DNA sequence: CCCCTCCTGTAGCAACCGCTACATTTTTCT
DNA sequence: AGAAAAATGTAGCGGTTGCTACAGGAGGGG
């Protein structure tokens, strides 16, 4: 290990904070370095390349996202599927989690553009989200995997609708699915 | 009108084609100009700025997307809501429309990043899509607006899941919602 | 004919990009 | 203490970005 672990973690925390507020698409080395009090020279030295920086950062963000989910909603199961859905949608719309929504869309765009690193990070984030969501489903839910897949897909749609200012349509969809799924 | 309309249309067609295959995020003036046989100098002259180019291009893409939908699925209504959903999902996954999926994610990313032009284009595309979808719902559907909002949100989720290689989860969600919505 | 407006090619500017060569400082090991 | 290794600062390279200054061609109206 060339870079002490706590320093590396501090750098990743700072860069993640910068990316959560300024976006990932146009994040370049010099601003990232400045956000953590170092230089682009150092980032390249310790991570090898920008690809190395972004890869580590994406992995860090994936962990931070799931940690944010677990920190925001007290551990335990929801009392019903519609309530679970409503809780999660409200949580993702919370200002404290809104930065992840933006970065999430940046990751999707880059993944669709062919970046393997972003595609893998997307899968990692999705897997963490799916696991957490399945753990929040009410006890005794029929076919929990199918229900989780449905909620997951719908929630992704809500994020998209929100990003173009169509939250009203998303709310309507959440209401309809919640009713039909209870 | 400083630029003859057919020439402007030809330029927009060519630039749209380039963007549909190479992505919108990193589309810069010189490659765009080369794709239509002119120079960045000319694009700036006739559109004022890159913002002008992108704005016109986004508007053109919005029209092309709806035209692609209408061209692919014969006019008329689907026989059931689940079938309608399945048809639309299959259409958006068709190679002929896949380019729009990628550009769509680029637009969402830029819109979430604060670009007003991309946000407006996103709303325009969403409005066209919603109108077309509502027109395909089976005759006599209860609460067509609510059903359309649900399908729309779910379909956006499918696009997201596909982009990170989770089409299986998306298929499951489509099956569940189709069953519950019939 | 000349002028005037529209259009276009050439060349280049300043800023930013990822990355590197080189020298220097700081730490670590013996 | 002295040598080796790791870490860092300075400066800059070659490339791309959006955009512009300048010159000139093309065509129409006086």
CSV table of C-alpha atoms (C1' of nucleotides) in Angstrom, one decimal:
chain,number,residue,atom,x,y,z
A,1,UNK,CA,0.0,0.0,0.0
A,2,UNK,CA,1.7,3.2,-1.2
A,3,UNK,CA,-0.9,5.6,0.3
A,4,UNK,CA,-1.9,5.3,3.9
A,5,UNK,CA,-5.5,4.1,4.1
A,6,UNK,CA,-6.9,6.9,6.2
A,7,UNK,CA,-5.5,9.5,3.8
A,8,UNK,CA,-6.9,7.6,0.8
A,9,UNK,CA,-10.3,7.5,2.5
A,10,UNK,CA,-10.1,11.2,3.3
A,11,UNK,CA,-9.3,12.0,-0.3
A,12,UNK,CA,-12.2,9.8,-1.5
A,13,UNK,CA,-14.6,11.4,1.0
A,14,UNK,CA,-13.6,14.9,-0.2
A,15,UNK,CA,-13.8,14.0,-3.9
A,16,UNK,CA,-17.1,12.2,-3.4
A,17,UNK,CA,-18.5,15.4,-1.7
A,18,UNK,CA,-17.2,17.5,-4.6
A,19,UNK,CA,-18.8,15.1,-7.2
A,20,UNK,CA,-22.1,15.0,-5.3
A,21,UNK,CA,-22.4,18.8,-5.6
A,22,UNK,CA,-20.7,19.5,-8.9
A,23,UNK,CA,-21.5,16.4,-10.9
A,24,UNK,CA,-19.4,13.6,-12.2
A,25,UNK,CA,-19.5,14.2,-16.0
A,26,UNK,CA,-17.2,17.2,-16.1
A,27,UNK,CA,-15.2,16.4,-13.0
A,28,UNK,CA,-11.5,16.9,-14.0
A,29,UNK,CA,-8.4,16.2,-12.0
A,30,UNK,CA,-7.4,19.7,-11.0
A,31,UNK,CA,-10.8,20.7,-9.3
A,32,UNK,CA,-11.0,17.2,-7.7
A,33,UNK,CA,-7.5,17.7,-6.3
A,34,UNK,CA,-8.2,21.2,-5.1
A,35,UNK,CA,-11.3,19.9,-3.3
A,36,UNK,CA,-9.1,17.7,-1.1
A,37,UNK,CA,-6.1,20.1,-0.8
A,38,UNK,CA,-3.7,18.4,-3.1
A,39,UNK,CA,-2.7,18.6,-6.8
A,40,UNK,CA,-3.6,16.7,-9.9
A,41,UNK,CA,0.0,15.5,-9.8
A,42,UNK,CA,-0.6,13.7,-6.6
A,43,UNK,CA,-3.8,12.1,-7.7
A,44,UNK,CA,-2.1,10.6,-10.8
A,45,UNK,CA,0.8,9.5,-8.6
A,46,UNK,CA,-1.3,7.6,-6.1
A,47,UNK,CA,-4.1,6.3,-8.4
A,48,UNK,CA,-2.1,5.8,-11.6
A,49,UNK,CA,-4.4,7.6,-13.9
A,50,UNK,CA,-7.7,9.5,-14.0
A,51,UNK,CA,-9.4,6.1,-14.7
A,52,UNK,CA,-7.9,4.9,-11.5
A,53,UNK,CA,-9.2,7.9,-9.6
A,54,UNK,CA,-12.7,7.6,-11.1
A,55,UNK,CA,-12.8,3.9,-10.5
A,56,UNK,CA,-11.9,4.2,-6.8
A,57,UNK,CA,-14.3,7.2,-6.5
A,58,UNK,CA,-17.2,5.3,-8.0
A,59,UNK,CA,-16.6,2.4,-5.7
A,60,UNK,CA,-16.5,4.8,-2.8
A,61,UNK,CA,-19.8,6.4,-3.9
A,62,UNK,CA,-21.5,3.0,-4.2
A,63,UNK,CA,-20.6,2.3,-0.5
A,64,UNK,CA,-21.7,5.8,0.5
A,65,UNK,CA,-25.0,5.5,-1.2
A,66,UNK,CA,-26.0,2.3,0.6
A,67,UNK,CA,-24.6,3.7,3.9
A,68,UNK,CA,-26.8,6.8,3.3
A,69,UNK,CA,-29.8,4.5,2.8
A,70,UNK,CA,-29.2,2.6,6.0
A,71,UNK,CA,-28.5,5.7,7.9
A,72,UNK,CA,-31.7,7.5,6.8
A,73,UNK,CA,-34.3,4.7,7.3
A,74,UNK,CA,-34.1,2.9,10.6
A,75,UNK,CA,-33.4,-0.7,10.2
A,76,UNK,CA,-36.4,-3.0,10.0
A,77,UNK,CA,-39.1,-3.8,7.6
A,78,UNK,CA,-41.9,-1.6,6.3
A,79,UNK,CA,-45.5,-2.4,7.3
A,80,UNK,CA,-46.8,-2.7,3.7
A,81,UNK,CA,-45.5,-2.7,0.2
A,82,UNK,CA,-47.1,0.7,-0.8
A,83,UNK,CA,-45.7,2.3,2.3
A,84,UNK,CA,-42.3,0.8,1.6
A,85,UNK,CA,-42.4,2.3,-1.9
A,86,UNK,CA,-43.5,5.7,-0.6
A,87,UNK,CA,-40.8,5.8,2.0
A,88,UNK,CA,-38.1,5.0,-0.4
A,89,UNK,CA,-39.3,7.5,-3.0
A,90,UNK,CA,-39.4,10.2,-0.3
A,91,UNK,CA,-36.0,9.3,0.9
A,92,UNK,CA,-34.4,9.5,-2.5
A,93,UNK,CA,-36.0,12.9,-3.0
A,94,UNK,CA,-34.6,14.2,0.3
A,95,UNK,CA,-32.0,16.9,-0.2
A,96,UNK,CA,-29.5,14.8,1.6
A,97,UNK,CA,-29.7,12.1,-1.0
A,98,UNK,CA,-30.5,14.3,-4.0
A,99,UNK,CA,-26.8,14.5,-4.9
A,100,UNK,CA,-26.7,10.8,-5.5
A,101,UNK,CA,-29.6,11.1,-8.0
A,102,UNK,CA,-27.6,13.5,-10.1
A,103,UNK,CA,-24.4,11.4,-10.0
A,104,UNK,CA,-26.5,8.3,-10.7
A,105,UNK,CA,-27.7,9.8,-14.0
A,106,UNK,CA,-24.1,10.8,-14.8
A,107,UNK,CA,-23.1,7.2,-14.2
A,108,UNK,CA,-25.9,5.9,-16.4
A,109,UNK,CA,-25.0,8.2,-19.2
A,110,UNK,CA,-21.3,7.2,-19.1
A,111,UNK,CA,-22.3,3.5,-18.9
A,112,UNK,CA,-24.5,3.8,-21.9
A,113,UNK,CA,-21.6,5.5,-23.6
A,114,UNK,CA,-19.5,2.4,-23.2
A,115,UNK,CA,-17.4,3.0,-20.1
A,116,UNK,CA,-16.8,-0.3,-18.4
A,117,UNK,CA,-15.9,1.3,-15.1
A,118,UNK,CA,-19.2,3.2,-15.0
A,119,UNK,CA,-21.2,0.1,-16.0
A,120,UNK,CA,-19.6,-1.9,-13.2
A,121,UNK,CA,-20.2,0.8,-10.7
A,122,UNK,CA,-23.8,1.0,-11.9
A,123,UNK,CA,-24.2,-2.7,-11.3
A,124,UNK,CA,-22.6,-2.4,-7.9
A,125,UNK,CA,-24.9,0.4,-6.8
A,126,UNK,CA,-27.9,-1.3,-8.2
A,127,UNK,CA,-27.0,-4.5,-6.4
A,128,UNK,CA,-26.6,-2.7,-3.1
A,129,UNK,CA,-29.8,-0.9,-3.6
A,130,UNK,CA,-31.7,-4.1,-4.5
A,131,UNK,CA,-30.4,-5.9,-1.5
A,132,UNK,CA,-31.3,-3.1,0.9
A,133,UNK,CA,-34.7,-2.7,-0.7
A,134,UNK,CA,-35.5,-6.5,-0.4
A,135,UNK,CA,-34.5,-6.3,3.2
A,136,UNK,CA,-37.1,-3.6,3.9
A,137,UNK,CA,-40.0,-5.5,2.3
A,138,UNK,CA,-42.7,-6.5,4.8
A,139,UNK,CA,-42.3,-9.9,6.3
A,140,UNK,CA,-44.2,-12.6,4.4
A,141,UNK,CA,-44.3,-10.7,1.1
A,142,UNK,CA,-45.3,-13.0,-1.7
A,143,UNK,CA,-42.5,-13.5,-4.3
A,144,UNK,CA,-40.2,-10.9,-2.7
A,145,UNK,CA,-37.7,-10.9,-5.6
A,146,UNK,CA,-40.4,-10.1,-8.1
A,147,UNK,CA,-41.8,-7.3,-5.9
A,148,UNK,CA,-38.4,-5.9,-5.3
A,149,UNK,CA,-37.6,-5.9,-9.1
A,150,UNK,CA,-40.9,-4.1,-9.7
A,151,UNK,CA,-40.3,-1.4,-7.0
A,152,UNK,CA,-36.7,-1.0,-8.2
A,153,UNK,CA,-37.7,-0.4,-11.8
A,154,UNK,CA,-40.4,1.9,-10.8
A,155,UNK,CA,-38.1,3.9,-8.5
A,156,UNK,CA,-35.6,4.3,-11.3
A,157,UNK,CA,-38.4,5.7,-13.4
A,158,UNK,CA,-39.3,8.1,-10.7
A,159,UNK,CA,-35.7,9.4,-10.6
A,160,UNK,CA,-35.9,10.0,-14.3
A,161,UNK,CA,-39.3,11.7,-14.2
A,162,UNK,CA,-38.1,13.9,-11.4
A,163,UNK,CA,-35.0,14.9,-13.4
A,164,UNK,CA,-37.1,16.4,-16.1
A,165,UNK,CA,-39.6,18.0,-13.8
A,166,UNK,CA,-42.4,15.4,-14.1
A,167,UNK,CA,-42.6,14.5,-10.5
A,168,UNK,CA,-46.4,14.7,-10.7
A,169,UNK,CA,-46.6,11.9,-13.2
A,170,UNK,CA,-44.2,9.9,-11.1
A,171,UNK,CA,-46.4,10.4,-8.0
A,172,UNK,CA,-49.3,9.2,-10.0
A,173,UNK,CA,-47.4,6.0,-11.0
A,174,UNK,CA,-46.3,5.4,-7.4
A,175,UNK,CA,-49.9,5.7,-6.3
A,176,UNK,CA,-51.2,3.3,-9.0
A,177,UNK,CA,-48.6,0.7,-8.4
A,178,UNK,CA,-48.9,0.9,-4.7
A,179,UNK,CA,-52.6,0.3,-4.9
A,180,UNK,CA,-52.3,-2.6,-7.3
A,181,UNK,CA,-49.5,-4.2,-5.4
A,182,UNK,CA,-50.9,-4.2,-1.9
B,1,UNK,CA,-33.7,33.4,-42.3
B,2,UNK,CA,-30.0,33.4,-42.9
B,3,UNK,CA,-29.7,29.7,-43.7
B,4,UNK,CA,-31.9,28.0,-46.3
B,5,UNK,CA,-34.3,25.7,-44.5
B,6,UNK,CA,-33.5,22.5,-46.4
B,7,UNK,CA,-29.8,23.0,-45.7
B,8,UNK,CA,-30.5,23.6,-42.1
B,9,UNK,CA,-32.6,20.4,-42.0
B,10,UNK,CA,-29.9,18.4,-43.7
B,11,UNK,CA,-27.3,19.6,-41.2
B,12,UNK,CA,-29.6,18.7,-38.3
B,13,UNK,CA,-30.3,15.3,-39.7
B,14,UNK,CA,-26.6,14.6,-40.1
B,15,UNK,CA,-25.7,15.9,-36.7
B,16,UNK,CA,-28.6,13.9,-35.1
B,17,UNK,CA,-27.2,10.8,-36.8
B,18,UNK,CA,-23.8,11.5,-35.4
B,19,UNK,CA,-25.1,12.1,-31.9
B,20,UNK,CA,-27.3,9.0,-32.0
B,21,UNK,CA,-24.2,6.8,-32.7
B,22,UNK,CA,-21.5,8.7,-30.8
B,23,UNK,CA,-23.4,10.2,-27.9
B,24,UNK,CA,-24.3,13.7,-26.9
B,25,UNK,CA,-22.2,14.3,-23.9
B,26,UNK,CA,-18.8,14.6,-25.6
B,27,UNK,CA,-20.1,15.9,-28.9
B,28,UNK,CA,-17.9,18.9,-29.9
B,29,UNK,CA,-18.2,21.3,-32.7
B,30,UNK,CA,-15.5,20.0,-35.0
B,31,UNK,CA,-16.7,16.4,-35.2
B,32,UNK,CA,-20.3,17.5,-35.6
B,33,UNK,CA,-19.3,19.8,-38.4
B,34,UNK,CA,-17.3,17.1,-40.1
B,35,UNK,CA,-20.2,14.7,-39.9
B,36,UNK,CA,-22.2,17.1,-42.1
B,37,UNK,CA,-19.3,18.2,-44.4
B,38,UNK,CA,-18.8,21.7,-43.0
B,39,UNK,CA,-16.6,23.4,-40.4
B,40,UNK,CA,-17.1,24.5,-36.8
B,41,UNK,CA,-16.7,28.0,-38.1
B,42,UNK,CA,-19.9,27.6,-40.1
B,43,UNK,CA,-21.9,26.0,-37.3
B,44,UNK,CA,-21.0,29.0,-35.0
B,45,UNK,CA,-21.9,31.4,-37.8
B,46,UNK,CA,-25.3,30.0,-38.5
B,47,UNK,CA,-26.4,28.9,-35.0
B,48,UNK,CA,-24.6,31.7,-33.1
B,49,UNK,CA,-22.9,29.5,-30.5
B,50,UNK,CA,-22.6,25.9,-29.5
B,51,UNK,CA,-25.6,26.4,-27.2
B,52,UNK,CA,-27.6,27.3,-30.3
B,53,UNK,CA,-26.4,24.3,-32.2
B,54,UNK,CA,-27.3,22.0,-29.3
B,55,UNK,CA,-30.6,23.6,-28.7
B,56,UNK,CA,-31.7,23.2,-32.4
B,57,UNK,CA,-30.3,19.6,-32.3
B,58,UNK,CA,-32.2,18.7,-29.2
B,59,UNK,CA,-35.4,20.0,-30.7
B,60,UNK,CA,-34.7,18.0,-33.9
B,61,UNK,CA,-34.0,14.9,-31.9
B,62,UNK,CA,-37.3,15.3,-30.0
B,63,UNK,CA,-39.2,15.3,-33.3
B,64,UNK,CA,-37.2,12.4,-34.7
B,65,UNK,CA,-37.9,10.3,-31.6
B,66,UNK,CA,-41.7,10.7,-31.9
B,67,UNK,CA,-41.5,10.2,-35.6
B,68,UNK,CA,-39.6,7.0,-35.0
B,69,UNK,CA,-42.2,5.7,-32.6
B,70,UNK,CA,-45.0,6.4,-35.1
B,71,UNK,CA,-43.1,4.8,-37.9
B,72,UNK,CA,-42.3,1.7,-36.0
B,73,UNK,CA,-45.7,0.8,-34.5
B,74,UNK,CA,-48.6,1.0,-36.9
B,75,UNK,CA,-51.2,3.6,-35.9
B,76,UNK,CA,-54.0,2.3,-33.8
B,77,UNK,CA,-54.6,1.1,-30.3
B,78,UNK,CA,-53.2,-1.9,-28.5
B,79,UNK,CA,-55.6,-4.7,-27.5
B,80,UNK,CA,-54.7,-4.7,-23.8
B,81,UNK,CA,-52.6,-2.7,-21.4
B,82,UNK,CA,-50.0,-5.4,-20.8
B,83,UNK,CA,-49.6,-5.9,-24.5
B,84,UNK,CA,-49.2,-2.2,-25.0
B,85,UNK,CA,-46.5,-2.1,-22.4
B,86,UNK,CA,-44.7,-5.1,-23.9
B,87,UNK,CA,-44.8,-3.6,-27.4
B,88,UNK,CA,-43.4,-0.3,-26.3
B,89,UNK,CA,-40.6,-1.9,-24.3
B,90,UNK,CA,-39.7,-4.1,-27.2
B,91,UNK,CA,-39.7,-1.2,-29.5
B,92,UNK,CA,-37.4,0.9,-27.3
B,93,UNK,CA,-35.0,-2.0,-27.2
B,94,UNK,CA,-35.0,-2.4,-30.9
B,95,UNK,CA,-31.6,-1.5,-32.4
B,96,UNK,CA,-33.2,1.1,-34.6
B,97,UNK,CA,-34.3,3.0,-31.5
B,98,UNK,CA,-31.4,2.1,-29.2
B,99,UNK,CA,-29.5,5.3,-30.1
B,100,UNK,CA,-32.3,7.3,-28.6
B,101,UNK,CA,-31.9,5.5,-25.3
B,102,UNK,CA,-28.3,6.5,-25.1
B,103,UNK,CA,-28.9,10.1,-26.0
B,104,UNK,CA,-31.9,10.2,-23.6
B,105,UNK,CA,-29.6,9.3,-20.7
B,106,UNK,CA,-27.2,12.0,-21.9
B,107,UNK,CA,-30.0,14.5,-21.8
B,108,UNK,CA,-31.1,13.4,-18.4
B,109,UNK,CA,-27.6,13.8,-17.0
B,110,UNK,CA,-27.2,17.2,-18.5
B,111,UNK,CA,-30.6,18.3,-17.3
B,112,UNK,CA,-29.9,17.1,-13.8
B,113,UNK,CA,-26.6,19.1,-14.0
B,114,UNK,CA,-28.6,22.3,-14.5
B,115,UNK,CA,-28.7,22.8,-18.2
B,116,UNK,CA,-32.0,24.6,-19.0
B,117,UNK,CA,-31.8,23.6,-22.7
B,118,UNK,CA,-31.5,19.9,-21.9
B,119,UNK,CA,-34.2,20.1,-19.3
B,120,UNK,CA,-36.6,21.7,-21.8
B,121,UNK,CA,-35.7,19.2,-24.4
B,122,UNK,CA,-36.3,16.4,-21.9
B,123,UNK,CA,-39.8,17.8,-21.2
B,124,UNK,CA,-40.5,18.1,-24.9
B,125,UNK,CA,-39.5,14.5,-25.5
B,126,UNK,CA,-41.4,13.3,-22.5
B,127,UNK,CA,-44.5,15.2,-23.6
B,128,UNK,CA,-44.3,13.7,-27.1
B,129,UNK,CA,-43.8,10.2,-25.7
B,130,UNK,CA,-46.6,10.6,-23.2
B,131,UNK,CA,-49.1,11.8,-25.9
B,132,UNK,CA,-48.1,9.0,-28.3
B,133,UNK,CA,-48.4,6.4,-25.5
B,134,UNK,CA,-51.8,7.6,-24.3
B,135,UNK,CA,-53.0,7.3,-27.9
B,136,UNK,CA,-52.0,3.7,-28.0
B,137,UNK,CA,-53.9,2.6,-24.9
B,138,UNK,CA,-56.8,0.3,-25.5
B,139,UNK,CA,-60.1,1.9,-26.1
B,140,UNK,CA,-62.1,2.3,-22.9
B,141,UNK,CA,-59.2,2.1,-20.5
B,142,UNK,CA,-60.1,3.3,-17.1
B,143,UNK,CA,-58.3,6.5,-16.0
B,144,UNK,CA,-56.1,6.6,-19.1
B,145,UNK,CA,-54.0,9.4,-17.7
B,146,UNK,CA,-53.1,7.5,-14.6
B,147,UNK,CA,-52.3,4.3,-16.6
B,148,UNK,CA,-50.2,6.3,-19.0
B,149,UNK,CA,-48.3,7.9,-16.2
B,150,UNK,CA,-47.7,4.4,-14.7
B,151,UNK,CA,-46.5,2.9,-17.9
B,152,UNK,CA,-44.3,5.9,-18.7
B,153,UNK,CA,-42.6,5.8,-15.3
B,154,UNK,CA,-42.1,2.1,-15.5
B,155,UNK,CA,-40.7,2.3,-19.1
B,156,UNK,CA,-38.2,5.0,-18.0
B,157,UNK,CA,-37.1,2.6,-15.3
B,158,UNK,CA,-36.7,-0.2,-17.9
B,159,UNK,CA,-34.4,2.1,-19.9
B,160,UNK,CA,-32.3,2.7,-16.7
B,161,UNK,CA,-32.2,-1.0,-15.8
B,162,UNK,CA,-31.2,-1.9,-19.4
B,163,UNK,CA,-28.3,0.6,-19.3
B,164,UNK,CA,-26.7,-1.2,-16.4
B,165,UNK,CA,-27.3,-4.7,-17.7
B,166,UNK,CA,-30.3,-5.5,-15.5
B,167,UNK,CA,-32.8,-6.2,-18.2
B,168,UNK,CA,-33.8,-9.4,-16.4
B,169,UNK,CA,-35.1,-7.3,-13.4
B,170,UNK,CA,-36.8,-5.0,-15.8
B,171,UNK,CA,-38.5,-7.9,-17.5
B,172,UNK,CA,-39.8,-9.1,-14.2
B,173,UNK,CA,-41.1,-5.7,-13.3
B,174,UNK,CA,-42.9,-5.4,-16.7
B,175,UNK,CA,-44.5,-8.8,-16.1
B,176,UNK,CA,-45.7,-8.0,-12.6
B,177,UNK,CA,-47.1,-4.6,-13.6
B,178,UNK,CA,-48.7,-6.0,-16.7
B,179,UNK,CA,-50.4,-8.7,-14.6
B,180,UNK,CA,-51.7,-6.3,-12.0
B,181,UNK,CA,-52.8,-3.7,-14.4
B,182,UNK,CA,-54.9,-5.8,-16.7
C,1,DC,C1',-19.0,49.2,-63.3
C,2,DC,C1',-18.9,49.4,-58.2
C,3,DC,C1',-20.5,48.6,-53.8
C,4,DC,C1',-22.8,46.1,-50.4
C,5,DT,C1',-24.3,42.1,-48.0
C,6,DC,C1',-24.1,37.3,-47.3
C,7,DC,C1',-21.2,33.5,-46.9
C,8,DT,C1',-16.9,30.8,-46.2
C,9,DG,C1',-11.9,29.3,-45.7
C,10,DT,C1',-7.5,30.0,-43.0
C,11,DA,C1',-5.3,30.6,-39.1
C,12,DG,C1',-5.1,31.2,-34.5
C,13,DC,C1',-6.2,32.5,-29.5
C,14,DA,C1',-6.8,31.6,-24.6
C,15,DA,C1',-8.4,28.1,-21.6
C,16,DC,C1',-8.6,23.6,-20.2
C,17,DC,C1',-7.5,18.5,-20.5
C,18,DG,C1',-4.7,14.3,-18.8
C,19,DC,C1',-0.2,13.4,-18.1
C,20,DT,C1',5.0,13.7,-17.5
C,21,DA,C1',10.1,15.2,-16.8
C,22,DC,C1',12.9,16.9,-13.4
C,23,DA,C1',14.3,18.4,-9.1
C,24,DT,C1',13.6,18.5,-4.3
C,25,DT,C1',12.0,17.3,0.2
C,26,DT,C1',10.6,13.9,3.5
C,27,DT,C1',10.5,9.4,5.4
C,28,DT,C1',12.3,4.8,6.2
C,29,DC,C1',15.6,1.2,6.8
C,30,DT,C1',20.1,-0.4,8.1
D,1,DA,C1',24.6,8.8,10.2
D,2,DG,C1',24.1,7.5,5.5
D,3,DA,C1',21.8,5.4,1.7
D,4,DA,C1',17.6,4.1,-0.5
D,5,DA,C1',12.8,4.9,-1.3
D,6,DA,C1',8.7,7.3,-1.2
D,7,DA,C1',6.3,11.7,-1.6
D,8,DT,C1',5.7,16.2,-3.4
D,9,DG,C1',6.3,20.9,-6.0
D,10,DT,C1',7.3,23.3,-10.4
D,11,DA,C1',6.9,23.7,-14.9
D,12,DG,C1',5.4,22.3,-19.1
D,13,DC,C1',4.0,19.3,-23.2
D,14,DG,C1',0.8,18.0,-26.8
D,15,DG,C1',-4.0,17.8,-27.5
D,16,DT,C1',-8.8,19.6,-27.6
D,17,DT,C1',-12.3,23.0,-26.5
D,18,DG,C1',-15.4,27.0,-28.0
D,19,DC,C1',-14.8,30.9,-30.4
D,20,DT,C1',-12.9,34.9,-33.3
D,21,DA,C1',-10.0,38.1,-36.4
D,22,DC,C1',-9.1,38.7,-41.0
D,23,DA,C1',-9.3,38.0,-45.8
D,24,DG,C1',-11.7,37.0,-49.6
D,25,DG,C1',-15.4,34.9,-53.0
D,26,DA,C1',-20.2,35.3,-54.8
D,27,DG,C1',-24.1,37.6,-56.3
D,28,DG,C1',-27.4,41.2,-56.6
D,29,DG,C1',-28.8,46.5,-56.9
D,30,DG,C1',-27.4,51.2,-57.9
